[in-house]
């Protein structure tokens, strides 16, 4: 593991009350790498990536992001959140703001970008996710796929170095999954450092540098996609893959 | 294949059938649609025929408004003369008639200061509102109380009538939102001391009637001030009303805060917004919108509850009405006086309720959930 890692988790442990949700999790992601995290529901995938931007607190071990260690120091947390964008399963767009306002809010208030510049950036990213014409609509007026693309654009507007995706396509109707995945693939091709929790195995094969399989709070297996899908080492991985690929 | 199916002809646009438009159709649809409707309609009409004519006779046809004393009144109809003669008092209380222009001036200033809040292009509405909240009380006490630069001093115990009712409710309403927001946020705070303080205050104030809060304010507040300091009755009432309405508002707002999905907080946090930024920009705008009916309900309740300042020796609209009824010149004309006072309350409550409906509709056009 090189010390130049963009994201580094060392022996991370976390409990919810008595429940041991993360067990000795280690992960190291270099700049520009794409990681796909998969595993059964309840295995701690969301918890792990939410620890990376401190939506959840870990209780043991070290998490270092972009050279800054996550501690209870608010300054560190703020510094990291400015560099880490997150896309949620349920989009979490702000329903009382227009698409454009959703995109410019954080740049204006957190990065102190002038409004006109923030709007220019916002329109640029709307173009990138191919919905420039929706800028003045409210999120509720868009389809699920469009909303998720707005959410991706919103995260990108902060010019983050790292993007976290937590099951970005699992709340979407099947016909909208592709448009969101396409956006993510093009983002990956541009060299963004990404961690995606997803069960879209096609996406994993296409872009992932390595796949992380979690079960019961542990990282069970970590391997390149060809290796992971072609020759899984652990029984738990094999069982999971057979269930996923069965339908 | 496609040729087997007859081409779909666009149906010609027809006018609606005659029976579904016009006043007759409206009557049929809304009042006589079913036998049950018909019976109900007839009963209601009979009831109105029984109640309305005597009311109209009393209030208008047999009523008196001429003259200047009780002698012109009859007992067949209302005697609006009392309202005519004491109108000034109902509006201004015992405020000296020659100084009443100051109240009017203040009313104009208040209305003018509110206008910018309705201008769509003013972006810093919150900042402006906070400014108004700080400046207005100072201006109001300078103009209304006087005692400087040749303005006659008017003690606050002379203030009364509709003017006092509006003053107290305005202050209560204006104070209740910021106090309520802070208390509601405090109640959901992670800091145990702040949380405990807010919960205690809210639960104590909500557990006792306003009349008790006012009583405590008038008896206990002086204890917190150094000896020799005195705060007048009106200030005590205003503090009591503000705390009371703030505590109620806190619970209304807390309901709104609880209805906001966790994902909204998470998205705001993940973007790096600070606590106050996410509250001010994301959470509160949505939460307040959700509870507009509750907020306005609290306003209306507060508006009517202001009459309880009577126990502190202040004469709001209802207090003045009672004073008039008790005066020897107008003994026996209590119905007219109370009807007029009630009408005064009703106009403002109705206006508030209508405004809230408009606001709700306006705020809901932008987005649907
Ligand atoms: N706030 C919480 N309090 C208690 N338990 C939680 C909380 N959040 C998640 N859990 C539990 O932790 C486990 C892991 O959750 P999560 O990380 O969301 O799993 P995944 O994303 O892999 O489906 C689950 O069993 C879940 O019930
Ligand atoms: Mg999850």
Coordinates of C-alpha atoms and ligand atoms in Angstrom, one line a residue:
Chain A
X1 CA 0.0 0.0 0.0
X2 CA 1.6 3.2 -1.0
X3 CA 1.4 6.3 1.2
X4 CA 0.2 8.3 -1.9
X5 CA -3.3 6.7 -1.5
X6 CA -6.2 9.1 -1.9
X7 CA -8.4 7.2 0.5
X8 CA -6.9 5.0 3.2
X9 CA -8.9 3.0 5.7
X10 CA -6.8 1.1 8.4
X11 CA -8.4 -1.4 10.7
X12 CA -11.6 0.6 10.8
X13 CA -14.2 -0.6 13.3
X14 CA -17.7 0.7 14.1
X15 CA -20.5 -0.3 16.3
X16 CA -24.2 0.6 16.4
X17 CA -24.8 0.1 20.1
X18 CA -23.8 -3.6 20.5
X19 CA -24.0 -4.3 16.8
X20 CA -20.5 -4.6 15.2
X21 CA -21.2 -3.1 11.8
X22 CA -17.6 -2.6 10.5
X23 CA -15.0 -5.1 11.4
X24 CA -11.3 -4.4 10.8
X25 CA -12.0 -2.8 7.4
X26 CA -8.9 -2.0 5.3
X27 CA -9.1 -0.2 2.0
X28 CA -6.7 1.8 -0.1
X29 CA -7.7 3.7 -3.1
X30 CA -5.1 5.6 -5.3
X31 CA -5.9 8.8 -7.1
X32 CA -7.9 8.0 -10.2
X33 CA -8.9 4.5 -9.2
X34 CA -12.4 3.3 -9.4
X35 CA -13.7 0.9 -6.8
X36 CA -16.9 -1.0 -6.9
X37 CA -18.2 -2.2 -3.5
X38 CA -20.8 -5.0 -3.4
X39 CA -22.2 -7.4 -0.9
X40 CA -25.5 -8.6 0.6
X41 CA -27.9 -6.0 2.0
X42 CA -27.0 -5.0 5.6
X43 CA -23.3 -6.0 5.1
X44 CA -22.1 -2.4 6.0
X45 CA -21.4 -1.1 2.5
X46 CA -23.3 2.2 3.1
X47 CA -21.8 2.6 6.5
X48 CA -18.3 2.2 5.2
X49 CA -18.6 4.8 2.4
X50 CA -20.5 7.1 4.7
X51 CA -17.6 7.0 7.2
X52 CA -15.4 8.4 4.4
X53 CA -17.2 11.8 4.5
X54 CA -18.1 11.4 8.1
X55 CA -21.8 11.1 7.7
X56 CA -21.1 8.3 10.1
X57 CA -18.3 8.2 12.7
X58 CA -15.9 5.3 13.0
X59 CA -14.8 4.3 16.5
X60 CA -11.5 2.6 15.9
X61 CA -8.9 2.7 13.3
X62 CA -7.7 5.4 11.0
X63 CA -9.4 7.0 7.9
X64 CA -7.2 9.3 5.9
X65 CA -8.7 11.1 2.9
X66 CA -6.6 13.3 0.6
X67 CA -3.9 13.4 3.2
X68 CA -6.2 14.6 6.0
X69 CA -7.1 12.3 8.8
X70 CA -10.7 12.2 9.8
X71 CA -10.9 13.0 13.5
X72 CA -13.6 14.8 15.5
X73 CA -11.8 18.1 14.5
X74 CA -14.5 20.0 12.6
X75 CA -12.0 21.7 10.4
X76 CA -10.7 18.4 9.0
X77 CA -14.3 17.2 8.4
X78 CA -15.1 20.4 6.5
X79 CA -11.9 20.2 4.5
X80 CA -12.7 16.6 3.5
X81 CA -16.3 17.2 2.6
X82 CA -15.3 20.0 0.2
X83 CA -13.2 17.4 -1.7
X84 CA -15.7 14.5 -1.6
X85 CA -18.9 14.5 -3.5
X86 CA -21.6 12.0 -2.7
X87 CA -24.6 10.6 -4.7
X88 CA -27.3 8.9 -2.7
X89 CA -29.7 6.1 -3.6
X90 CA -32.7 8.4 -3.2
X91 CA -31.1 11.5 -4.9
X92 CA -31.8 13.8 -1.9
X93 CA -32.2 16.8 -4.1
X94 CA -33.6 19.9 -2.4
X95 CA -37.3 20.0 -3.5
X96 CA -37.8 23.6 -2.7
X97 CA -35.0 24.8 -4.9
X98 CA -34.8 24.7 -8.7
X99 CA -32.3 22.4 -10.4
X100 CA -30.0 25.4 -11.0
X101 CA -30.3 26.5 -7.3
X102 CA -29.6 22.9 -6.2
X103 CA -26.4 23.0 -8.2
X104 CA -25.1 26.4 -7.1
X105 CA -26.0 26.3 -3.4
X106 CA -22.9 24.6 -2.1
X107 CA -20.4 26.4 -4.4
X108 CA -21.8 29.7 -3.4
X109 CA -22.1 29.1 0.4
X110 CA -19.2 26.7 1.0
X111 CA -16.7 27.6 -1.7
X112 CA -17.8 31.3 -1.8
X113 CA -17.9 31.2 -5.6
X114 CA -19.5 34.3 -7.1
X115 CA -23.0 33.6 -8.2
X116 CA -22.6 34.1 -11.9
X117 CA -19.5 31.9 -12.0
X118 CA -21.3 29.2 -10.0
X119 CA -24.2 29.3 -12.5
X120 CA -21.9 29.0 -15.4
X121 CA -20.3 25.9 -13.8
X122 CA -23.7 24.5 -13.0
X123 CA -24.9 24.9 -16.6
X124 CA -21.7 23.3 -17.8
X125 CA -22.3 20.2 -15.7
X126 CA -26.0 20.0 -16.6
X127 CA -24.7 19.9 -20.2
X128 CA -22.4 17.1 -19.2
X129 CA -25.2 15.0 -17.7
X130 CA -27.2 15.9 -20.8
X131 CA -30.2 17.8 -19.2
X132 CA -29.3 21.5 -19.8
X133 CA -32.9 22.3 -20.6
X134 CA -34.1 21.4 -17.1
X135 CA -32.2 24.1 -15.2
X136 CA -35.2 26.1 -14.1
X137 CA -37.5 23.2 -13.2
X138 CA -38.0 21.8 -9.7
X139 CA -36.7 18.3 -8.9
X140 CA -40.2 17.0 -8.4
X141 CA -40.9 17.7 -12.1
X142 CA -38.1 15.4 -13.3
X143 CA -38.0 11.7 -13.8
X144 CA -36.0 9.5 -11.5
X145 CA -33.1 9.1 -13.9
X146 CA -33.0 12.9 -14.5
X147 CA -33.0 13.6 -10.8
X148 CA -30.1 11.2 -10.2
X149 CA -28.2 12.9 -13.0
X150 CA -28.9 16.3 -11.4
X151 CA -27.6 14.9 -8.1
X152 CA -24.4 13.8 -9.9
X153 CA -24.1 17.2 -11.4
X154 CA -24.7 18.8 -8.1
X155 CA -21.8 16.9 -6.5
X156 CA -19.6 17.7 -9.5
X157 CA -20.2 21.4 -9.1
X158 CA -18.1 21.4 -6.0
X159 CA -15.2 20.2 -8.2
X160 CA -14.5 17.3 -5.8
X161 CA -11.5 15.0 -6.2
X162 CA -13.4 12.0 -5.0
X163 CA -17.0 10.8 -5.7
X164 CA -18.9 8.4 -3.6
X165 CA -21.9 6.6 -5.0
X166 CA -24.3 4.7 -2.7
X167 CA -26.4 2.4 -4.9
X168 CA -27.2 5.3 -7.3
X169 CA -29.4 3.1 -9.6
X170 CA -31.3 0.9 -7.2
X171 CA -34.2 3.3 -6.7
X172 CA -34.6 3.8 -10.5
X173 CA -37.0 2.2 -12.9
X174 CA -35.1 -0.2 -15.1
X175 CA -35.3 1.9 -18.3
X176 CA -33.5 4.8 -16.5
X177 CA -30.6 2.8 -15.1
X178 CA -28.6 3.0 -18.3
X179 CA -28.7 6.8 -18.5
X180 CA -27.3 7.1 -15.0
X181 CA -24.7 4.4 -15.6
X182 CA -23.6 6.1 -18.8
X183 CA -23.0 9.3 -16.9
X184 CA -20.9 7.4 -14.3
X185 CA -18.9 5.6 -17.0
X186 CA -18.0 8.9 -18.7
X187 CA -17.0 10.3 -15.3
X188 CA -14.8 7.3 -14.7
X189 CA -13.2 7.7 -18.1
X190 CA -12.1 11.2 -17.2
X191 CA -10.1 10.0 -14.3
X192 CA -12.3 10.7 -11.3
X193 CA -11.4 8.8 -8.1
X194 CA -14.6 6.9 -7.4
X195 CA -16.1 4.5 -4.9
X196 CA -19.4 3.0 -6.0
X197 CA -21.6 0.8 -4.0
X198 CA -23.6 -1.0 -6.7
X199 CA -24.8 -4.4 -7.9
X200 CA -24.5 -3.4 -11.5
X201 CA -21.9 -6.0 -12.5
X202 CA -21.7 -4.7 -16.0
X203 CA -20.5 -1.4 -14.7
X204 CA -18.0 -3.1 -12.4
X205 CA -16.5 -5.1 -15.3
X206 CA -16.4 -2.0 -17.5
X207 CA -14.7 0.5 -15.2
X208 CA -13.6 -0.9 -11.9
X209 CA -9.9 -1.2 -11.0
X210 CA -10.9 -3.5 -8.3
X211 CA -14.1 -4.9 -6.7
X212 CA -14.5 -5.1 -2.9
X213 CA -16.9 -7.7 -1.6
X214 CA -18.3 -7.1 1.9
X215 CA -20.2 -9.5 4.1
X216 CA -21.3 -9.0 7.8
X217 CA -19.1 -5.9 8.2
X218 CA -15.9 -7.5 6.8
X219 CA -14.1 -7.0 3.6
X220 CA -14.1 -10.6 2.4
X221 CA -12.5 -10.3 -0.9
X222 CA -10.8 -7.6 -3.0
X223 CA -9.8 -8.3 -6.6
X224 CA -9.7 -7.0 -10.1
X225 CA -13.0 -7.6 -11.9
X226 CA -11.8 -10.4 -14.2
X227 CA -10.4 -12.2 -11.2
X228 CA -13.4 -11.4 -9.0
X229 CA -16.0 -12.6 -11.4
X230 CA -13.9 -15.3 -13.1
X231 CA -12.2 -16.9 -10.1
X232 CA -13.7 -15.8 -6.8
X233 CA -11.7 -17.2 -3.9
X234 CA -14.2 -17.3 -1.0
X235 CA -17.3 -19.3 -0.7
X236 CA -19.3 -16.3 0.4
X237 CA -18.3 -14.4 -2.7
X238 CA -19.3 -17.4 -4.9
X239 CA -22.7 -17.7 -3.1
X240 CA -23.3 -14.0 -3.5
X241 CA -22.4 -13.9 -7.2
X242 CA -24.6 -16.9 -7.9
X243 CA -27.5 -15.1 -6.3
X244 CA -26.9 -11.8 -8.1
X245 CA -26.3 -13.4 -11.5
X246 CA -29.3 -15.7 -11.1
X247 CA -31.8 -13.0 -12.0
Chain B
X1 CA -51.6 -5.6 -40.3
X2 CA -52.1 -1.9 -39.6
X3 CA -54.5 -1.6 -42.6
X4 CA -56.9 -4.0 -40.9
X5 CA -57.5 -1.5 -38.2
X6 CA -59.8 1.5 -39.1
X7 CA -57.8 4.7 -38.9
X8 CA -58.5 6.5 -35.7
X9 CA -60.6 9.5 -36.5
X10 CA -60.2 12.5 -34.3
X11 CA -63.6 13.1 -32.7
X12 CA -65.1 16.4 -33.5
X13 CA -65.1 18.9 -30.6
X14 CA -68.6 19.2 -29.3
X15 CA -70.1 21.7 -26.9
X16 CA -70.9 20.3 -23.5
X17 CA -74.5 19.0 -23.2
X18 CA -76.9 21.8 -22.2
X19 CA -77.8 20.2 -18.9
X20 CA -74.2 20.4 -17.6
X21 CA -73.8 24.2 -17.8
X22 CA -75.7 27.2 -16.6
X23 CA -77.2 28.1 -13.2
X24 CA -80.0 25.5 -13.4
X25 CA -77.5 22.7 -14.0
X26 CA -75.4 24.0 -11.1
X27 CA -78.4 23.9 -8.8
X28 CA -79.2 20.4 -9.9
X29 CA -75.7 19.2 -9.5
X30 CA -74.9 20.8 -6.2
X31 CA -78.2 21.1 -4.3
X32 CA -80.6 18.5 -5.6
X33 CA -78.5 15.7 -6.9
X34 CA -80.0 13.0 -4.7
X35 CA -83.1 12.9 -2.5
X36 CA -80.8 13.3 0.6
X37 CA -79.3 16.4 -0.9
X38 CA -82.8 17.8 -1.6
X39 CA -84.0 17.2 1.9
X40 CA -80.8 18.8 3.3
X41 CA -81.1 21.8 1.0
X42 CA -84.7 22.4 2.0
X43 CA -83.9 22.1 5.7
X44 CA -81.0 24.6 5.4
X45 CA -83.2 27.0 3.5
X46 CA -85.9 26.8 6.2
X47 CA -83.3 27.4 8.8
X48 CA -82.0 30.5 7.0
X49 CA -85.5 31.8 6.6
X50 CA -86.0 31.4 10.4
X51 CA -82.7 33.0 11.4
X52 CA -81.8 35.7 8.9
X53 CA -84.8 38.0 8.7
X54 CA -84.9 38.7 12.5
X55 CA -81.2 39.2 12.5
X56 CA -81.4 41.7 9.6
X57 CA -84.3 43.4 11.2
X58 CA -82.3 43.8 14.4
X59 CA -79.1 44.8 12.8
X60 CA -80.3 47.0 10.0
X61 CA -84.0 47.7 9.5
X62 CA -85.0 48.5 13.1
X63 CA -81.6 49.8 14.1
X64 CA -80.7 53.3 15.1
X65 CA -77.5 55.2 14.4
X66 CA -78.6 58.8 14.5
X67 CA -78.3 61.0 17.7
X68 CA -75.6 61.1 20.2
X69 CA -77.0 59.6 23.4
X70 CA -78.8 56.5 24.7
X71 CA -82.1 58.3 24.5
X72 CA -82.4 57.7 20.7
X73 CA -82.1 54.0 21.1
X74 CA -85.1 51.7 21.0
X75 CA -85.3 48.1 22.2
X76 CA -86.6 46.7 18.9
X77 CA -83.3 47.0 17.0
X78 CA -79.7 47.6 17.5
X79 CA -78.4 51.0 18.6
X80 CA -75.3 51.6 16.6
X81 CA -75.1 55.1 18.1
X82 CA -72.9 53.7 20.9
X83 CA -70.4 52.5 18.4
X84 CA -70.5 55.8 16.5
X85 CA -69.9 57.8 19.6
X86 CA -67.3 55.6 21.1
X87 CA -65.6 54.5 17.9
X88 CA -62.4 56.4 18.7
X89 CA -62.1 54.6 22.0
X90 CA -62.6 51.2 20.4
X91 CA -59.8 52.0 18.1
X92 CA -57.3 54.0 20.2
X93 CA -58.3 53.2 23.8
X94 CA -57.7 56.2 26.2
X95 CA -55.0 57.6 23.9
X96 CA -55.5 61.4 23.9
X97 CA -57.6 62.3 20.9
X98 CA -55.3 65.1 19.9
X99 CA -52.3 62.7 19.8
X100 CA -54.1 59.9 17.8
X101 CA -52.4 60.9 14.6
X102 CA -49.2 59.4 16.1
X103 CA -50.9 56.0 16.2
X104 CA -52.0 56.4 12.6
X105 CA -48.5 57.5 11.6
X106 CA -47.2 54.4 13.3
X107 CA -49.7 52.2 11.5
X108 CA -48.6 53.7 8.2
X109 CA -45.0 53.1 9.0
X110 CA -45.6 49.5 9.9
X111 CA -47.5 48.8 6.6
X112 CA -44.8 50.6 4.6
X113 CA -42.0 48.7 6.3
X114 CA -43.7 45.4 5.4
X115 CA -44.1 46.3 1.7
X116 CA -40.5 45.3 0.8
X117 CA -41.1 41.8 2.1
X118 CA -43.6 41.2 -0.7
X119 CA -41.3 42.5 -3.5
X120 CA -40.1 39.6 -5.5
X121 CA -36.7 41.2 -6.4
X122 CA -35.6 41.8 -2.8
X123 CA -33.3 38.9 -2.1
X124 CA -32.1 39.6 1.4
X125 CA -35.6 39.3 2.9
X126 CA -34.4 37.6 6.1
X127 CA -31.8 40.3 6.7
X128 CA -34.4 43.0 6.0
X129 CA -36.9 41.4 8.3
X130 CA -34.4 41.1 11.1
X131 CA -33.5 44.8 10.6
X132 CA -37.2 45.8 10.8
X133 CA -37.6 43.7 14.0
X134 CA -34.8 45.6 15.7
X135 CA -35.6 49.1 14.4
X136 CA -39.4 49.1 14.6
X137 CA -39.8 48.7 18.4
X138 CA -37.5 51.7 18.9
X139 CA -39.4 53.8 16.4
X140 CA -42.7 52.7 17.9
X141 CA -41.7 53.6 21.4
X142 CA -40.4 57.0 20.3
X143 CA -43.5 57.9 18.3
X144 CA -46.2 56.3 20.5
X145 CA -44.8 57.1 23.9
X146 CA -43.3 60.5 23.0
X147 CA -42.0 62.7 25.7
X148 CA -39.2 64.3 23.6
X149 CA -38.9 67.2 21.2
X150 CA -42.3 68.7 22.1
X151 CA -44.2 65.4 21.7
X152 CA -46.6 65.0 24.6
X153 CA -45.8 61.9 26.6
X154 CA -48.5 59.3 26.5
X155 CA -48.1 56.6 29.3
X156 CA -48.6 53.1 28.1
X157 CA -51.5 52.5 30.4
X158 CA -53.6 54.9 28.2
X159 CA -52.9 52.8 25.1
X160 CA -55.9 50.6 24.3
X161 CA -58.5 49.4 21.9
X162 CA -57.9 47.8 18.6
X163 CA -54.6 49.6 18.5
X164 CA -53.4 47.8 21.6
X165 CA -54.7 44.5 20.4
X166 CA -52.8 44.9 17.1
X167 CA -49.7 46.1 18.9
X168 CA -49.6 43.1 21.2
X169 CA -50.3 40.6 18.5
X170 CA -47.8 42.2 16.1
X171 CA -45.1 41.9 18.7
X172 CA -46.2 38.5 19.8
X173 CA -46.3 37.2 16.2
X174 CA -43.0 38.9 15.2
X175 CA -41.3 37.5 18.3
X176 CA -42.9 34.0 18.1
X177 CA -41.2 33.0 14.9
X178 CA -37.6 33.6 15.8
X179 CA -38.1 32.4 19.4
X180 CA -40.0 29.4 18.2
X181 CA -37.3 28.5 15.6
X182 CA -34.6 28.7 18.2
X183 CA -36.5 26.7 20.7
X184 CA -37.4 24.0 18.2
X185 CA -33.8 23.7 17.0
X186 CA -32.6 23.7 20.6
X187 CA -35.0 20.9 21.4
X188 CA -33.5 18.8 18.7
X189 CA -29.9 19.8 19.5
X190 CA -27.2 17.3 20.4
X191 CA -26.1 19.4 23.2
X192 CA -27.8 18.1 26.4
X193 CA -27.8 21.4 28.3
X194 CA -29.3 23.4 25.5
X195 CA -31.8 20.6 24.8
X196 CA -32.8 20.4 28.5
X197 CA -33.2 24.2 28.8
X198 CA -35.5 24.3 25.7
X199 CA -37.6 21.3 26.6
X200 CA -38.1 22.7 30.1
X201 CA -39.1 26.1 28.9
X202 CA -41.4 24.8 26.2
X203 CA -43.1 22.3 28.5
X204 CA -43.6 24.7 31.4
X205 CA -45.0 27.5 29.2
X206 CA -47.2 25.1 27.3
X207 CA -48.5 23.5 30.4
X208 CA -50.0 26.6 31.8
X209 CA -52.7 28.9 30.4
X210 CA -51.6 32.3 28.9
X211 CA -53.4 34.0 31.8
X212 CA -51.0 32.4 34.2
X213 CA -48.0 33.3 32.1
X214 CA -49.2 36.9 32.0
X215 CA -49.7 36.8 35.7
X216 CA -46.3 35.5 36.3
X217 CA -44.8 38.0 33.9
X218 CA -46.5 40.8 35.9
X219 CA -45.5 39.5 39.3
X220 CA -42.2 37.8 38.7
X221 CA -40.4 39.8 36.0
X222 CA -39.7 42.7 38.3
X223 CA -37.8 40.3 40.5
X224 CA -35.2 39.8 37.7
X225 CA -34.4 43.5 37.5
X226 CA -32.3 45.4 39.9
X227 CA -34.3 47.3 42.6
X228 CA -35.3 50.7 41.5
X229 CA -35.8 49.6 37.9
X230 CA -39.4 49.4 36.9
X231 CA -40.7 47.9 33.7
X232 CA -44.2 49.0 32.7
X233 CA -47.2 46.8 32.5
X234 CA -47.2 46.8 28.7
X235 CA -43.6 45.6 28.4
X236 CA -44.3 42.8 30.9
X237 CA -47.3 41.8 28.9
X238 CA -45.3 41.9 25.7
X239 CA -42.6 39.7 27.2
X240 CA -45.2 37.3 28.5
X241 CA -47.0 37.0 25.2
X242 CA -43.8 36.6 23.3
X243 CA -42.5 33.7 25.5
X244 CA -45.9 32.1 25.4
X245 CA -46.3 32.3 21.6
X246 CA -42.7 31.3 21.1
X247 CA -43.2 28.1 23.0
X248 CA -46.3 27.2 21.0
X249 CA -44.6 28.1 17.8
X250 CA -41.6 25.9 18.7
X251 CA -43.8 22.8 18.8
X252 CA -45.5 23.7 15.5
X253 CA -42.1 24.2 13.9
X254 CA -40.7 21.0 15.5
X255 CA -43.5 19.1 13.7
X256 CA -42.3 20.5 10.4
X257 CA -38.6 19.7 11.2
X258 CA -39.6 16.1 12.0
X259 CA -41.3 15.8 8.6
X260 CA -38.1 16.5 6.7
X261 CA -36.5 13.3 5.5
X262 CA -33.1 12.4 6.9
X263 CA -31.6 12.5 3.4
X264 CA -32.0 16.2 3.3
X265 CA -29.8 16.7 6.3
X266 CA -27.3 14.2 4.9
X267 CA -27.1 15.8 1.5
X268 CA -26.6 19.2 3.2
X269 CA -23.9 17.8 5.4
X270 CA -22.2 15.9 2.6
X271 CA -21.9 19.1 0.6
X272 CA -20.1 20.8 3.5
X273 CA -22.8 23.2 4.6
X274 CA -22.4 24.3 8.2
X275 CA -25.2 23.6 10.7
X276 CA -26.7 27.1 10.4
X277 CA -26.4 27.1 6.6
X278 CA -28.2 23.7 6.3
X279 CA -30.9 24.8 8.7
X280 CA -31.4 28.2 7.1
X281 CA -31.1 27.2 3.4
X282 CA -32.4 23.6 3.3
X283 CA -34.3 22.5 6.4
X284 CA -36.2 25.5 7.7
X285 CA -37.5 26.7 4.3
X286 CA -39.1 23.3 3.8
X287 CA -40.2 22.8 7.4
X288 CA -41.9 26.2 7.7
X289 CA -43.7 25.7 4.4
X290 CA -45.1 22.4 5.7
X291 CA -46.5 24.0 8.8
X292 CA -48.0 27.2 7.5
X293 CA -51.5 26.3 8.5
X294 CA -50.2 25.5 12.0
X295 CA -48.3 28.7 12.2
X296 CA -51.3 30.8 11.1
X297 CA -53.5 28.9 13.6
X298 CA -51.1 29.9 16.3
X299 CA -51.1 33.5 15.1
X300 CA -54.9 33.6 15.1
X301 CA -55.1 32.0 18.6
X302 CA -52.6 34.5 19.8
X303 CA -54.5 37.4 18.3
X304 CA -57.6 36.4 20.2
X305 CA -55.7 35.6 23.4
X306 CA -54.4 39.1 23.6
X307 CA -57.7 40.0 25.3
X308 CA -56.3 38.3 28.4
X309 CA -54.0 41.2 29.0
X310 CA -57.1 42.6 30.7
X311 CA -56.0 40.9 33.9
X312 CA -52.9 43.0 33.9
X313 CA -55.0 46.1 33.8
X314 CA -54.5 46.8 30.1
X315 CA -57.5 47.7 27.9
X316 CA -57.3 45.9 24.5
X317 CA -60.3 45.9 22.1
X318 CA -62.3 43.7 24.3
X319 CA -61.3 45.5 27.5
X320 CA -62.4 48.8 26.0
X321 CA -65.7 47.2 25.0
X322 CA -66.2 46.1 28.6
X323 CA -65.4 49.6 29.8
X324 CA -67.9 51.1 27.4
X325 CA -70.6 48.6 28.4
X326 CA -70.0 49.5 32.1
X327 CA -70.2 53.2 31.6
X328 CA -73.4 54.8 32.8
X329 CA -74.1 56.7 29.5
X330 CA -74.3 53.4 27.5
X331 CA -75.6 51.0 30.1
X332 CA -77.6 48.3 28.5
X333 CA -76.1 48.5 25.0
X334 CA -73.7 45.6 25.6
X335 CA -74.8 43.5 22.6
X336 CA -73.9 46.2 20.0
X337 CA -70.6 46.9 21.7
X338 CA -69.6 43.2 21.9
X339 CA -70.8 42.6 18.3
X340 CA -68.6 45.4 17.1
X341 CA -65.6 44.2 19.1
X342 CA -66.1 40.6 17.8
X343 CA -66.4 42.0 14.3
X344 CA -63.0 43.7 14.8
X345 CA -61.4 40.5 15.9
X346 CA -63.1 38.5 13.1
X347 CA -61.9 40.8 10.3
X348 CA -58.3 40.3 11.2
X349 CA -58.5 36.6 11.9
X350 CA -60.3 36.0 8.6
X351 CA -57.7 38.1 6.7
X352 CA -54.9 36.1 8.3
X353 CA -56.6 32.8 7.4
X354 CA -57.2 33.9 3.8
X355 CA -53.6 35.1 3.4
X356 CA -52.3 31.8 4.7
X357 CA -54.4 29.9 2.1
X358 CA -53.0 32.1 -0.7
X359 CA -49.4 31.6 0.6
X360 CA -49.8 27.8 0.7
X361 CA -51.1 27.7 -2.8
X362 CA -48.4 29.9 -4.1
X363 CA -45.6 27.9 -2.3
X364 CA -47.0 24.6 -3.6
X365 CA -47.1 25.6 -7.3
X366 CA -43.3 25.2 -7.7
X367 CA -42.9 21.6 -6.8
X368 CA -44.8 18.5 -5.9
X369 CA -43.4 15.8 -3.7
Ligands
LIG1 N1 -28.3 4.3 12.3 C1 -28.2 3.0 12.5 N2 -28.5 2.4 13.8 C2 -28.4 1.1 14.0 N3 -28.1 0.2 13.0 C3 -27.9 0.6 11.8 C4 -27.9 2.0 11.5 N4 -27.6 2.2 10.2 C5 -27.5 0.9 9.7 N5 -27.6 0.0 10.7 C6 -27.4 -1.4 10.5 O1 -26.1 -1.7 10.1 C7 -26.1 -2.7 9.2 C8 -25.3 -2.2 7.9 O2 -26.1 -1.2 7.3 P1 -25.7 -0.6 5.9 O3 -24.3 -0.1 6.0 O4 -26.7 0.3 5.5 O5 -25.7 -1.9 5.0 P2 -25.7 -2.0 3.4 O6 -25.5 -0.6 2.8 O7 -24.6 -2.9 3.1 O8 -27.0 -2.6 3.0 C9 -27.5 -3.1 8.9 O9 -27.7 -4.3 9.6 C10 -28.3 -2.0 9.4 O10 -29.5 -2.5 9.9
LIG2 MG1 -26.9 0.6 1.7

